[in-house]
Coordinates of C-alpha atoms and ligand atoms in Angstrom, one line a residue:
V1 CA -51.2 -259.2 -117.4
V2 CA -50.5 -257.7 -120.7
V3 CA -52.7 -258.9 -123.5
E4 CA -51.4 -258.2 -127.0
T5 CA -53.7 -258.2 -130.0
V6 CA -52.3 -259.3 -133.2
E7 CA -53.5 -259.0 -136.7
R8 CA -52.5 -260.9 -139.9
V9 CA -52.3 -258.4 -142.8
E10 CA -51.9 -259.3 -146.4
V11 CA -49.3 -257.0 -147.8
G12 CA -48.6 -258.1 -151.4
F13 CA -47.2 -260.8 -153.6
V14 CA -43.8 -262.6 -153.5
R15 CA -43.2 -261.1 -157.0
D16 CA -43.2 -257.7 -155.3
V17 CA -40.2 -258.5 -153.1
D18 CA -36.9 -259.8 -154.2
A19 CA -33.3 -259.7 -152.9
K20 CA -32.9 -256.1 -154.2
S21 CA -36.3 -254.6 -153.3
V22 CA -38.1 -253.4 -150.2
L23 CA -41.9 -253.5 -150.0
R24 CA -43.2 -250.7 -147.7
V25 CA -46.6 -251.0 -146.4
A26 CA -48.7 -248.4 -144.5
L27 CA -50.8 -249.9 -141.8
S28 CA -54.2 -248.5 -140.8
D29 CA -52.6 -247.0 -137.6
D30 CA -50.1 -245.0 -139.7
R31 CA -47.2 -247.2 -139.0
V32 CA -45.1 -248.2 -141.9
I33 CA -43.5 -251.6 -142.1
A34 CA -41.0 -252.9 -144.5
V35 CA -41.0 -256.4 -146.0
V36 CA -37.7 -257.8 -147.3
Q37 CA -36.3 -261.1 -148.6
L38 CA -33.5 -262.6 -146.5
D39 CA -30.4 -264.2 -147.9
D40 CA -31.9 -267.7 -147.5
G41 CA -35.0 -266.7 -149.6
T42 CA -37.4 -266.4 -146.7
Y43 CA -39.1 -263.1 -145.8
T44 CA -39.2 -260.8 -142.8
A45 CA -40.9 -257.6 -141.9
F46 CA -39.7 -254.7 -139.7
E47 CA -40.9 -251.4 -138.3
G48 CA -40.1 -248.6 -140.7
R49 CA -39.0 -246.2 -138.0
C50 CA -35.7 -246.6 -136.3
P51 CA -35.9 -247.2 -132.5
H52 CA -33.0 -244.7 -132.0
K53 CA -34.5 -241.4 -133.2
S54 CA -37.2 -242.6 -135.6
G55 CA -35.1 -242.3 -138.7
P56 CA -36.4 -243.9 -141.9
I57 CA -34.7 -247.2 -141.4
S58 CA -36.8 -248.9 -144.2
D59 CA -34.6 -246.7 -146.6
G60 CA -31.5 -248.2 -145.0
R61 CA -28.9 -250.3 -146.8
I62 CA -29.4 -254.1 -146.2
C63 CA -26.5 -256.5 -146.4
E64 CA -26.2 -260.0 -145.0
D65 CA -29.6 -259.8 -143.2
V66 CA -28.6 -256.6 -141.4
V67 CA -30.2 -253.2 -142.0
V68 CA -28.2 -250.0 -141.5
C69 CA -30.1 -246.9 -140.5
P70 CA -29.4 -244.0 -142.9
W71 CA -29.4 -241.4 -140.1
H72 CA -26.8 -242.6 -137.5
G73 CA -25.7 -245.9 -138.8
F74 CA -27.1 -248.2 -136.1
R75 CA -27.4 -251.7 -137.4
F76 CA -30.0 -254.3 -136.6
D77 CA -30.3 -258.0 -137.3
L78 CA -33.4 -258.5 -139.5
R79 CA -34.2 -262.0 -138.1
S80 CA -34.2 -261.0 -134.4
G81 CA -34.4 -257.2 -134.4
E82 CA -31.4 -257.2 -132.1
P83 CA -28.7 -254.6 -132.5
A84 CA -25.8 -255.9 -134.6
G85 CA -22.2 -255.2 -133.7
M86 CA -22.8 -252.8 -130.9
Q87 CA -23.8 -252.6 -127.3
S88 CA -27.4 -251.3 -127.2
I89 CA -30.6 -252.0 -125.5
M90 CA -32.6 -250.8 -128.5
K91 CA -34.3 -253.4 -130.6
L92 CA -36.0 -253.0 -134.0
P93 CA -39.5 -254.5 -133.9
V94 CA -39.7 -257.4 -136.4
F95 CA -42.8 -259.2 -137.5
P96 CA -43.5 -262.8 -138.6
V97 CA -44.1 -263.3 -142.3
T98 CA -45.9 -266.2 -143.9
V99 CA -46.4 -267.0 -147.6
E100 CA -49.4 -268.7 -149.0
S101 CA -50.0 -269.2 -152.7
G102 CA -47.6 -266.4 -153.6
R103 CA -49.2 -264.0 -151.2
I104 CA -47.3 -262.4 -148.3
F105 CA -48.9 -262.0 -144.9
V106 CA -47.4 -260.2 -141.9
T107 CA -48.5 -260.7 -138.4
V108 CA -48.4 -257.3 -136.6
N109 CA -49.3 -256.3 -133.0
K110 CA -52.1 -253.8 -132.8
Ligands
FES1 S1 -32.4 -242.7 -136.1 FE1 -31.6 -244.6 -136.7 S2 -29.6 -244.6 -136.0 FE2 -30.4 -242.8 -135.3

């Protein structure tokens, strides 16, 4: 049995994240996550290190809810974390985001 512990972290305000900006958040365990706004106006968060070779994927170009890693160009769907447009078993960890009273919360595994 695998028991996963999750934590809900307040990361900022909706005014900090718009269609053209990425909010990077350092967690207490040294992980960095990136919070972005999707094309439909909702938010998502993803691991800041690429699952391929740990490239800085939070610096990647984002277009149509897909992020492109700046190191080798792997693409990931920001809703599911699934690779986009390629055969790959790698998946980008994505995290649920909720908004309450203009504040953004991300649920991360510990
Ligand atoms: S490290 Fe991201 S594609 Fe290689």
